[in-house]
Short mmCIF file of C-alpha atoms in Angstrom, two decimals:
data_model
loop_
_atom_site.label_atom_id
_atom_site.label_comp_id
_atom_site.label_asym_id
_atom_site.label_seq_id
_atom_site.Cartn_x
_atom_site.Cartn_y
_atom_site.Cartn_z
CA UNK A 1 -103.28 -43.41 -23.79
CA UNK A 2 -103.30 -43.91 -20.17
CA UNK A 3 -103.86 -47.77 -20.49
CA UNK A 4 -100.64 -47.41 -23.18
CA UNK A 5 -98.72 -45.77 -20.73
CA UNK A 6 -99.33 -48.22 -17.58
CA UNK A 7 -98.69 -51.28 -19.79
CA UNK A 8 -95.65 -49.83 -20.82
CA UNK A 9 -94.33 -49.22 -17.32
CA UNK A 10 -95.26 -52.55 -16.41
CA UNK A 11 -93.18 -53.92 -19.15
CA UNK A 12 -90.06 -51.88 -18.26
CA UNK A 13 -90.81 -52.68 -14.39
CA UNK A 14 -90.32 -56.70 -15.15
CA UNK A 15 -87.44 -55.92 -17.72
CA UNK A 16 -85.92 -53.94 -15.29
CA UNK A 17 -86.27 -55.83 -12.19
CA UNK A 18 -85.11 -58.79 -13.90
CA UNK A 19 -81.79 -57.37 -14.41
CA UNK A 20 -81.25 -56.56 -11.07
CA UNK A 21 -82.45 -60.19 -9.78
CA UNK A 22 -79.69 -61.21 -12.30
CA UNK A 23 -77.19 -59.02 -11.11
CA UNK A 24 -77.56 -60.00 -7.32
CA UNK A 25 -77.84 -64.06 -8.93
CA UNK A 26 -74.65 -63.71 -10.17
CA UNK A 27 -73.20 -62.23 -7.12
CA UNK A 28 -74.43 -65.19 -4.69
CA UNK A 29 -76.90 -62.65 -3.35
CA UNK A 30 -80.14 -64.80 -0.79
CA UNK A 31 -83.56 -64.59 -1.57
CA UNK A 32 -83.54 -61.06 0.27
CA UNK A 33 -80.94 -59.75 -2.00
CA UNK A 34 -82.30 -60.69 -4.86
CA UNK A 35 -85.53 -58.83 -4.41
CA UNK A 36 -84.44 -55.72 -2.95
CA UNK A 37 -81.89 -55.25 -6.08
CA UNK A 38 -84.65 -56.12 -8.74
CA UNK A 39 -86.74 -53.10 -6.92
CA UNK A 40 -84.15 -50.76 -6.22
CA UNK A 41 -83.75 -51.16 -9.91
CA UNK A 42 -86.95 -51.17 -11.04
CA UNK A 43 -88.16 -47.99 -9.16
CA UNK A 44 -84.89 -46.66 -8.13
CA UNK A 45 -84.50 -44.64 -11.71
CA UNK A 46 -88.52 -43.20 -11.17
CA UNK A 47 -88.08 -41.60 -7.74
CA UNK A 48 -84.64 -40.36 -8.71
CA UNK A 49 -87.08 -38.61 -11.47
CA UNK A 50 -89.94 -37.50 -8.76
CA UNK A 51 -87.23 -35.83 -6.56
CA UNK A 52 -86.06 -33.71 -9.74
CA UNK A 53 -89.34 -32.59 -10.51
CA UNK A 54 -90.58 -32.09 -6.68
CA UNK A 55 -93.24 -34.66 -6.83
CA UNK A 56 -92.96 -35.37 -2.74
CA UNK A 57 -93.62 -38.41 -2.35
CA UNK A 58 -92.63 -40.35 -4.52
CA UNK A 59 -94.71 -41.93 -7.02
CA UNK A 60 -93.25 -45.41 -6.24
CA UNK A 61 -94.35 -44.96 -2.52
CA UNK A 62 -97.97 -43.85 -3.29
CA UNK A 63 -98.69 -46.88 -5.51
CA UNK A 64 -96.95 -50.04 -4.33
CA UNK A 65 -97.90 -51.62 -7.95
CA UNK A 66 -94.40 -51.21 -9.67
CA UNK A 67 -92.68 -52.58 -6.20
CA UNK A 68 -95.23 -55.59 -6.13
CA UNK A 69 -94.20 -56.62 -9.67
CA UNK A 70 -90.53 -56.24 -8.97
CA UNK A 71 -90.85 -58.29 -5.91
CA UNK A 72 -92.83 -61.25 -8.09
CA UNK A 73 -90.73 -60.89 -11.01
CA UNK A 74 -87.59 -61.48 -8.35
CA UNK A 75 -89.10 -64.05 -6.93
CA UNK A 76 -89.90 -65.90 -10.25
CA UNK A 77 -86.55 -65.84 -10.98
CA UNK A 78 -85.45 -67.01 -7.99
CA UNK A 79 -87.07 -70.52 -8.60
CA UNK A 80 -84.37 -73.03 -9.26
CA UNK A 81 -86.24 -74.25 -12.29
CA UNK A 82 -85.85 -70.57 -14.07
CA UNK A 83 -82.43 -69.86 -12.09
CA UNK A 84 -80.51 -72.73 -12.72
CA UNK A 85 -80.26 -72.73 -16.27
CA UNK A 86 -79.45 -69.11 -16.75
CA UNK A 87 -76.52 -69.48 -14.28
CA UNK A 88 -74.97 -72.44 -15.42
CA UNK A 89 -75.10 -71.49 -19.08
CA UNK A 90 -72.90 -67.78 -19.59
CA UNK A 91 -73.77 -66.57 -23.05
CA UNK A 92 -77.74 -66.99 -22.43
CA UNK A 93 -77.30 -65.43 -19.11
CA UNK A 94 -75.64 -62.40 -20.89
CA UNK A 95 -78.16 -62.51 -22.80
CA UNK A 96 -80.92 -62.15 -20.86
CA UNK A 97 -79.53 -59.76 -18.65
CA UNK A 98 -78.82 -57.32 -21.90
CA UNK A 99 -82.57 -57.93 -23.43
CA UNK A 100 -84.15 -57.10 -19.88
CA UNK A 101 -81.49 -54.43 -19.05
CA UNK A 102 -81.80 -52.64 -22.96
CA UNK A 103 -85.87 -52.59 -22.79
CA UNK A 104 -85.89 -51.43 -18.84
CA UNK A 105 -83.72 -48.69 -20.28
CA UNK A 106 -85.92 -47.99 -23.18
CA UNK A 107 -89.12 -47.52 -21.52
CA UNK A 108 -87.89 -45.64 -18.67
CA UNK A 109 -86.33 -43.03 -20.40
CA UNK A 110 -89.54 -42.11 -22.72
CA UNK A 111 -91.56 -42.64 -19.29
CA UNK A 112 -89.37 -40.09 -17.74
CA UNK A 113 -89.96 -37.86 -20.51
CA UNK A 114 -93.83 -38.49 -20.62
CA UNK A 115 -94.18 -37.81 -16.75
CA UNK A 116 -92.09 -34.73 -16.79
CA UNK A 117 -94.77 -33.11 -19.72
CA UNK A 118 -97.60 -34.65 -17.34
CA UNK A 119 -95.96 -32.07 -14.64
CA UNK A 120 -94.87 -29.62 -16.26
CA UNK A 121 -96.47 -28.61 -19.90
CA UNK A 122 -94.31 -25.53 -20.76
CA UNK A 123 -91.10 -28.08 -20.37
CA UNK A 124 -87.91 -27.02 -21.97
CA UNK A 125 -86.25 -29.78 -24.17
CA UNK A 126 -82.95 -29.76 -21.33
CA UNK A 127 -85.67 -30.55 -18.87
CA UNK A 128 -87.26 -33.58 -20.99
CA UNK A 129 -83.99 -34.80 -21.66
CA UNK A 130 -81.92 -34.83 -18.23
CA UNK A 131 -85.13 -36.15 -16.49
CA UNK A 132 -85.62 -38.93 -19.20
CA UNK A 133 -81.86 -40.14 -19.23
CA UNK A 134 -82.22 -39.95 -15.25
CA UNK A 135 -85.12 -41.79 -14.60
CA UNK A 136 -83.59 -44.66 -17.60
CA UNK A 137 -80.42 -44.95 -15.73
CA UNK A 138 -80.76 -44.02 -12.67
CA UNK A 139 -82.29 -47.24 -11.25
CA UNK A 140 -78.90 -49.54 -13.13
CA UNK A 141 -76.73 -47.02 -11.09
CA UNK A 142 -78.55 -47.81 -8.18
CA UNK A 143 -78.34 -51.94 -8.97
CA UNK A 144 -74.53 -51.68 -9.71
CA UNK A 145 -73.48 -49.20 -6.97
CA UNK A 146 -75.16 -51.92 -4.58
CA UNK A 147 -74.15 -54.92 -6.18
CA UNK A 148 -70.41 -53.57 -6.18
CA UNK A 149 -69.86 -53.13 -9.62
CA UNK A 150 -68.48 -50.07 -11.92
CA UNK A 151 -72.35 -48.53 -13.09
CA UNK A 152 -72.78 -49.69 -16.89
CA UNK A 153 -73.15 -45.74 -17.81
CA UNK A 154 -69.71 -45.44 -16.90
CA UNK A 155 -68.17 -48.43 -18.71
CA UNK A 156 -70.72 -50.58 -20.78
CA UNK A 157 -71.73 -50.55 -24.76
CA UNK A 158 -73.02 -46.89 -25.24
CA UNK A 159 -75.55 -46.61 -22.22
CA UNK A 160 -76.21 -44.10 -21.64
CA UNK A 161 -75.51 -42.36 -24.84
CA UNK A 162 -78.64 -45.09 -26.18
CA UNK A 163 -81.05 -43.59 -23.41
CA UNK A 164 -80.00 -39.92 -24.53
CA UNK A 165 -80.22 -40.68 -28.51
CA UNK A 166 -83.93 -41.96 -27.49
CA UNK A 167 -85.02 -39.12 -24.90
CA UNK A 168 -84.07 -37.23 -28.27
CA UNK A 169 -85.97 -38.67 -30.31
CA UNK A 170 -88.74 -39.38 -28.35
CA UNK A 171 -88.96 -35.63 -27.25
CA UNK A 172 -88.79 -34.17 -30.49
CA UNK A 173 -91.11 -36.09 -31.69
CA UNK A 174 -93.86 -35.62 -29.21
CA UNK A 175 -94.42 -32.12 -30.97
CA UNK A 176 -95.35 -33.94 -34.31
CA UNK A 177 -96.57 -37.59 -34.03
CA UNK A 178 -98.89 -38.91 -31.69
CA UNK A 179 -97.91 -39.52 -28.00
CA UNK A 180 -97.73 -43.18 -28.04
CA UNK A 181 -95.77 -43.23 -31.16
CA UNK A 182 -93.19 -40.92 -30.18
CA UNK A 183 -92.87 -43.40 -27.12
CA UNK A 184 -92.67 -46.27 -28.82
CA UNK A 185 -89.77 -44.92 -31.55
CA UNK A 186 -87.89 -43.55 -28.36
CA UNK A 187 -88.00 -47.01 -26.80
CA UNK A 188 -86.91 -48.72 -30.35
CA UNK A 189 -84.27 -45.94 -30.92
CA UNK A 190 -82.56 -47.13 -27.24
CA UNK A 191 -82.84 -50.79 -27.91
CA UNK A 192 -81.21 -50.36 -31.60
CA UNK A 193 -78.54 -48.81 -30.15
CA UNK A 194 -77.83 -51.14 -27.04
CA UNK A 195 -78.50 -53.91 -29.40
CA UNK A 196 -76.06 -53.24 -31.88
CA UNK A 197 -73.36 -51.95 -29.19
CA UNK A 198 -73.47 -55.07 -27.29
CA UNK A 199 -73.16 -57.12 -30.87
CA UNK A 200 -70.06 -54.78 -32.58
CA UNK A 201 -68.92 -54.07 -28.79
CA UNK A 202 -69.28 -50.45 -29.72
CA UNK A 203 -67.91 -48.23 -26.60
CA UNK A 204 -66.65 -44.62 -26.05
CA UNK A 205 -63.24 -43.96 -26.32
CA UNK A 206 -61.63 -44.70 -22.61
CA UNK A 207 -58.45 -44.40 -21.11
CA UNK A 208 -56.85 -47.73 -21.64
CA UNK A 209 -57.75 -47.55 -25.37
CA UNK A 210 -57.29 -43.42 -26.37
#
């Protein structure tokens, strides 16, 4: 389970990361830009998490790993042979951006979940929850806040209502299926949702459309 676990936060690390390098791309962000955004946002949502739960310091700054990968996956992306046809061509830009940004999402949010029950056994299901949406969208708060943008929780395609429908799911399922299956249906319950918002442009009621 442990091998499960650090593939799976490998995977969202990249996915995540990614979306930030985009982000900072598409504002004209250097080199230097570029890779602090895809870290911020790769392990921006994870100490966000550590601080909740008191776990001084953070995780992040214990194991350089996750801010190694975000760095290289930045810096892949960064190489005009990879950049150049994502920015000159819009719709495959958005789309990368929403596959990376949907599974970074996904996997956070269960990981938030499974690292709050590694601290704390006798969790109560508020706890699992608010730390799992957290640590999924706390690190694309982080990326937009920087990058000068209004946070996607706040305006995009049913964010972070996807990360709370999979914290859900993923926590209430931990009591009755094994761990790494609840994970993974948490992680395919987020990027159903996303998915399908993005497609039929779902969105909360707002203001300009009440």
């Amino acid at each position: 389970m442990e091998l499960f676990v650090t593939i799976l936060e490998l995977i969202g690390t990249v996915a995540f990361a990614a979306s930030g390098a985009l982000i900072a791309m598409k504002k004209h962000m250097d080199l230097l830009g570029i890779i602090v955004l895809g870290v911020i946002t790769a392990i921006g949502g994870g100490i966000l998490r550590d601080l909740i739960l008191g776990i001084t310091p953070p995780l992040a700054f214990r194991d350089p790993t996750c801010a190694l990968v975000a760095t290289a996956t930045s810096i892949l992306l960064f190489i005009p042979y990879i950049r150049r046809p994502l920015m000159h061509r819009e719709r495959l830009f958005d789309l990368v951006l929403l596959i990376m940004d949907s599974v970074g999402l996904g996997v956070f949010t269960v990981m938030g979940i499974w690292n709050t029950l590694l601290f704390d056994p006798d969790r109560s299901i508020f706890l699992l929850l608010f730390v799992g949406v957290l640590t999924g969208v706390g690190g694309g708060m982080l990326r937009d806040i920087l990058a000068g943008q209004t946070p996607y929780i706040l305006v995009k395609h049913i964010y972070a209502s996807a990360s709370i429908a999979g914290a859900l799911s993923c926590a209430l399922l931990l009591r009755f299926i094994p761990g790494y299956l609840a994970l993974l249906i948490g992680i395919l319950v987020v990027l159903t949702i996303r998915l399908l918002a993005a497609h039929y442009r779902w969105n909360l009621p707002s203001v300009k459309n009440v």
